[in-house]
Every structure is written in C-alpha cells, then in structure tokens.
Amino acid sequence: MKYFLILLISITCFPGILFSQNIPHEKEFKKGHILMADSTELNGYLNFYKSHTGKVKFKESIDGELIKYSPDEIVSFSIDTVVFESLKDIKIIGPLGASTPVKKCFGELLTSGKISINLIYYIGHDPFAGSNKYYLNFCLTKKDSSENLTICIPYNQRLKMNRIEKEKKKLIEFLNAPEEINNLINSMTRESGLVETVEIIKKYNSEL
C-alpha cells in the first residue's frame, strides 16, 4: 500500500511519466547508433517517425546517402538516450479495443530486466472521429527457456471498466507474481490509463 501511494504521488507530481498520444514528426537527423542483425554496429545520423510502420533512416554523415532499415534488419537503434528495439509477431490492442496482430515493429524501450517493456506507437483508424490516431501499448516481454513470451497492455485508451479489469487479470497471469505485485496491479485505475504498469514492472524486476 505504501509503495502504491508513492507511485500515485510520483505520477501526479511528475506528469512527464505520461506518454502523450500527440506525437510530432521529428524531421531533424541526430547522432545515433544501430545494432544490426549480424551484430555489426553502425554509427551516424538517425531519424525515426514514431509509428508501428516506421523505418529508421540512417546516414553515415549528415550529408551522406540515406538508407532505411526495417525491424527485421536490425536488433535495435538509439538516438540520444532513447532506445528502440525490434519486435516481431505481437498482438496490440487497437481501435475499439480489438486485438490486432503486428508482424514487426519498433518499440521504445522503457525498462529492461526479467521483464522488459517497450512502448508501441500503433496508428489505427478511430471510427468515431473518422481519422487516424495513436493507440499506445505497453509490450511486455519475458524470457522463458528458449523463447520470448510477450503480451501487450493498452496504455491511455478509453476502454470500459470491465475491459480494464480483463487487462489487469491478463497481466497478473503473465507475471505469476507474489501477492504484493498482484495488489498493485489490482489497484490500477481506468483514469490513469494503466500507466502504473511501468513502475510495477520495475519493482517486479528489482525484487524477484
């Protein structure tokens, strides 16, 4: 309970922890690093549009030739302190709360450890607004013997209360964690958009 109160205070006092759905397209190339699928490394200038369909743009020099890399060609890339990793065969929560398969995409790394979290910037069509919007997802990955197991939890999506409870139950079953962690998950609210997931996983990684 004490940890959860601290968590609520941190979210209230530091709104930067919330991930905005209004994502500008950064056109400037910045110094960055790419780890290729064959383990070679590239250093140069990178640009990336935060979208599940996006490719990372690379130039060896600021005036050099432009090359685009997709998630199946590289392991990860970083710009400043931000890291994106390649993810494959996941199911995100998109428009109307529907589960949508994504064969490959880049996800922003938020935390790593026994469980890692990548933020997925999924663009889908909002049938009510009649336009495209971002449906953000936390993609959780854990290593189980020789394979990675993943689930995606919708972040900051206006889902019905019973659906939110279903997502919390899914997270509890995925983690198979002690009661303390389960209590934190059950305490998450619809109003917070399930943003507490990140801090809960950090706690899970540090204690288990």
PDB file of C-alpha atoms in Angstrom, residues 11-105:
ATOM      1  CA  ILE A  11       2.567  10.218 -11.332  1.00  0.00           C
ATOM      2  CA  THR A  12       0.654  13.254 -10.041  1.00  0.00           C
ATOM      3  CA  CYS A  13       3.717  15.368  -9.382  1.00  0.00           C
ATOM      4  CA  PHE A  14       5.659  14.336 -12.453  1.00  0.00           C
ATOM      5  CA  PRO A  15       3.220  14.255 -15.382  1.00  0.00           C
ATOM      6  CA  GLY A  16       6.143  13.651 -17.738  1.00  0.00           C
ATOM      7  CA  ILE A  17       5.770   9.961 -16.936  1.00  0.00           C
ATOM      8  CA  LEU A  18       2.629  10.001 -19.065  1.00  0.00           C
ATOM      9  CA  PHE A  19       3.224   9.253 -22.734  1.00  0.00           C
ATOM     10  CA  SER A  20       1.360  11.662 -24.979  1.00  0.00           C
ATOM     11  CA  GLN A  21      -0.630  10.426 -27.946  1.00  0.00           C
ATOM     12  CA  ASN A  22       0.125  13.697 -29.775  1.00  0.00           C
ATOM     13  CA  ILE A  23       3.474  12.667 -31.259  1.00  0.00           C
ATOM     14  CA  PRO A  24       5.219  15.200 -33.528  1.00  0.00           C
ATOM     15  CA  HIS A  25       7.219  14.026 -36.526  1.00  0.00           C
ATOM     16  CA  GLU A  26      10.826  14.935 -35.795  1.00  0.00           C
ATOM     17  CA  LYS A  27      12.466  15.762 -39.138  1.00  0.00           C
ATOM     18  CA  GLU A  28      15.944  16.522 -37.823  1.00  0.00           C
ATOM     19  CA  PHE A  29      18.645  13.850 -38.045  1.00  0.00           C
ATOM     20  CA  LYS A  30      20.510  13.258 -34.796  1.00  0.00           C
ATOM     21  CA  LYS A  31      23.589  11.287 -33.870  1.00  0.00           C
ATOM     22  CA  GLY A  32      22.707   7.679 -33.169  1.00  0.00           C
ATOM     23  CA  HIS A  33      23.699   4.039 -33.157  1.00  0.00           C
ATOM     24  CA  ILE A  34      22.321   0.941 -34.882  1.00  0.00           C
ATOM     25  CA  LEU A  35      22.911  -2.700 -33.892  1.00  0.00           C
ATOM     26  CA  MET A  36      22.454  -4.855 -36.979  1.00  0.00           C
ATOM     27  CA  ALA A  37      21.013  -8.371 -37.026  1.00  0.00           C
ATOM     28  CA  ASP A  38      24.506  -9.768 -37.717  1.00  0.00           C
ATOM     29  CA  SER A  39      25.862  -7.951 -34.618  1.00  0.00           C
ATOM     30  CA  THR A  40      27.730  -5.273 -36.575  1.00  0.00           C
ATOM     31  CA  GLU A  41      27.338  -1.697 -35.359  1.00  0.00           C
ATOM     32  CA  LEU A  42      26.647   1.475 -37.308  1.00  0.00           C
ATOM     33  CA  ASN A  43      27.268   4.985 -36.028  1.00  0.00           C
ATOM     34  CA  GLY A  44      25.932   8.017 -37.812  1.00  0.00           C
ATOM     35  CA  TYR A  45      22.825  10.186 -38.031  1.00  0.00           C
ATOM     36  CA  LEU A  46      19.351   8.763 -37.460  1.00  0.00           C
ATOM     37  CA  ASN A  47      15.749   9.842 -37.845  1.00  0.00           C
ATOM     38  CA  PHE A  48      12.646   7.888 -36.868  1.00  0.00           C
ATOM     39  CA  TYR A  49       8.928   8.616 -37.087  1.00  0.00           C
ATOM     40  CA  LYS A  50       7.285   7.002 -34.065  1.00  0.00           C
ATOM     41  CA  SER A  51       4.890   4.617 -35.762  1.00  0.00           C
ATOM     42  CA  HIS A  52       4.435   0.845 -35.798  1.00  0.00           C
ATOM     43  CA  THR A  53       5.017   1.007 -39.570  1.00  0.00           C
ATOM     44  CA  GLY A  54       8.088   3.237 -39.304  1.00  0.00           C
ATOM     45  CA  LYS A  55      11.583   2.506 -40.609  1.00  0.00           C
ATOM     46  CA  VAL A  56      14.669   4.098 -39.108  1.00  0.00           C
ATOM     47  CA  LYS A  57      16.504   6.421 -41.517  1.00  0.00           C
ATOM     48  CA  PHE A  58      20.294   6.335 -41.395  1.00  0.00           C
ATOM     49  CA  LYS A  59      23.095   8.473 -42.811  1.00  0.00           C
ATOM     50  CA  GLU A  60      26.766   7.787 -42.169  1.00  0.00           C
ATOM     51  CA  SER A  61      27.360  11.550 -42.360  1.00  0.00           C
ATOM     52  CA  ILE A  62      24.848  14.374 -42.216  1.00  0.00           C
ATOM     53  CA  ASP A  63      25.142  14.851 -45.986  1.00  0.00           C
ATOM     54  CA  GLY A  64      25.578  11.159 -46.749  1.00  0.00           C
ATOM     55  CA  GLU A  65      23.387   8.654 -48.574  1.00  0.00           C
ATOM     56  CA  LEU A  66      20.032   7.893 -46.944  1.00  0.00           C
ATOM     57  CA  ILE A  67      19.388   4.252 -46.018  1.00  0.00           C
ATOM     58  CA  LYS A  68      16.215   2.920 -44.399  1.00  0.00           C
ATOM     59  CA  TYR A  69      16.178  -0.089 -42.072  1.00  0.00           C
ATOM     60  CA  SER A  70      13.135  -2.125 -41.043  1.00  0.00           C
ATOM     61  CA  PRO A  71      12.719  -4.120 -37.788  1.00  0.00           C
ATOM     62  CA  ASP A  72      13.702  -7.420 -39.424  1.00  0.00           C
ATOM     63  CA  GLU A  73      17.080  -5.973 -40.480  1.00  0.00           C
ATOM     64  CA  ILE A  74      18.310  -4.649 -37.140  1.00  0.00           C
ATOM     65  CA  VAL A  75      18.188  -5.533 -33.441  1.00  0.00           C
ATOM     66  CA  SER A  76      17.933  -2.021 -32.036  1.00  0.00           C
ATOM     67  CA  PHE A  77      18.808   1.618 -32.543  1.00  0.00           C
ATOM     68  CA  SER A  78      19.347   4.558 -30.213  1.00  0.00           C
ATOM     69  CA  ILE A  79      19.057   8.314 -30.585  1.00  0.00           C
ATOM     70  CA  ASP A  80      20.450  10.280 -27.639  1.00  0.00           C
ATOM     71  CA  THR A  81      19.266   8.264 -24.620  1.00  0.00           C
ATOM     72  CA  VAL A  82      16.192   6.813 -26.346  1.00  0.00           C
ATOM     73  CA  VAL A  83      16.406   3.162 -27.427  1.00  0.00           C
ATOM     74  CA  PHE A  84      14.095   1.332 -29.823  1.00  0.00           C
ATOM     75  CA  GLU A  85      14.136  -2.446 -30.184  1.00  0.00           C
ATOM     76  CA  SER A  86      12.833  -4.707 -32.936  1.00  0.00           C
ATOM     77  CA  LEU A  87       9.734  -6.716 -32.046  1.00  0.00           C
ATOM     78  CA  LYS A  88       8.054  -9.444 -34.059  1.00  0.00           C
ATOM     79  CA  ASP A  89       4.720 -11.280 -34.044  1.00  0.00           C
ATOM     80  CA  ILE A  90       2.957  -9.359 -31.284  1.00  0.00           C
ATOM     81  CA  LYS A  91      -0.710  -8.561 -30.764  1.00  0.00           C
ATOM     82  CA  ILE A  92      -1.504  -4.991 -29.800  1.00  0.00           C
ATOM     83  CA  ILE A  93      -4.778  -3.516 -28.560  1.00  0.00           C
ATOM     84  CA  GLY A  94      -6.066  -1.154 -31.236  1.00  0.00           C
ATOM     85  CA  PRO A  95      -9.305   0.569 -32.287  1.00  0.00           C
ATOM     86  CA  LEU A  96     -12.402  -0.426 -30.283  1.00  0.00           C
ATOM     87  CA  GLY A  97     -10.169  -2.495 -28.001  1.00  0.00           C
ATOM     88  CA  ALA A  98      -9.624  -5.148 -30.659  1.00  0.00           C
ATOM     89  CA  SER A  99      -6.571  -7.390 -30.600  1.00  0.00           C
ATOM     90  CA  THR A 100      -4.556  -6.670 -33.746  1.00  0.00           C
ATOM     91  CA  PRO A 101      -1.570  -8.735 -34.967  1.00  0.00           C
ATOM     92  CA  VAL A 102       1.612  -6.864 -35.873  1.00  0.00           C
ATOM     93  CA  LYS A 103       4.273  -8.883 -37.706  1.00  0.00           C
ATOM     94  CA  LYS A 104       7.138  -6.498 -36.975  1.00  0.00           C
ATOM     95  CA  CYS A 105       7.674  -3.052 -35.493  1.00  0.00           C
TER      96      CYS A 105
END
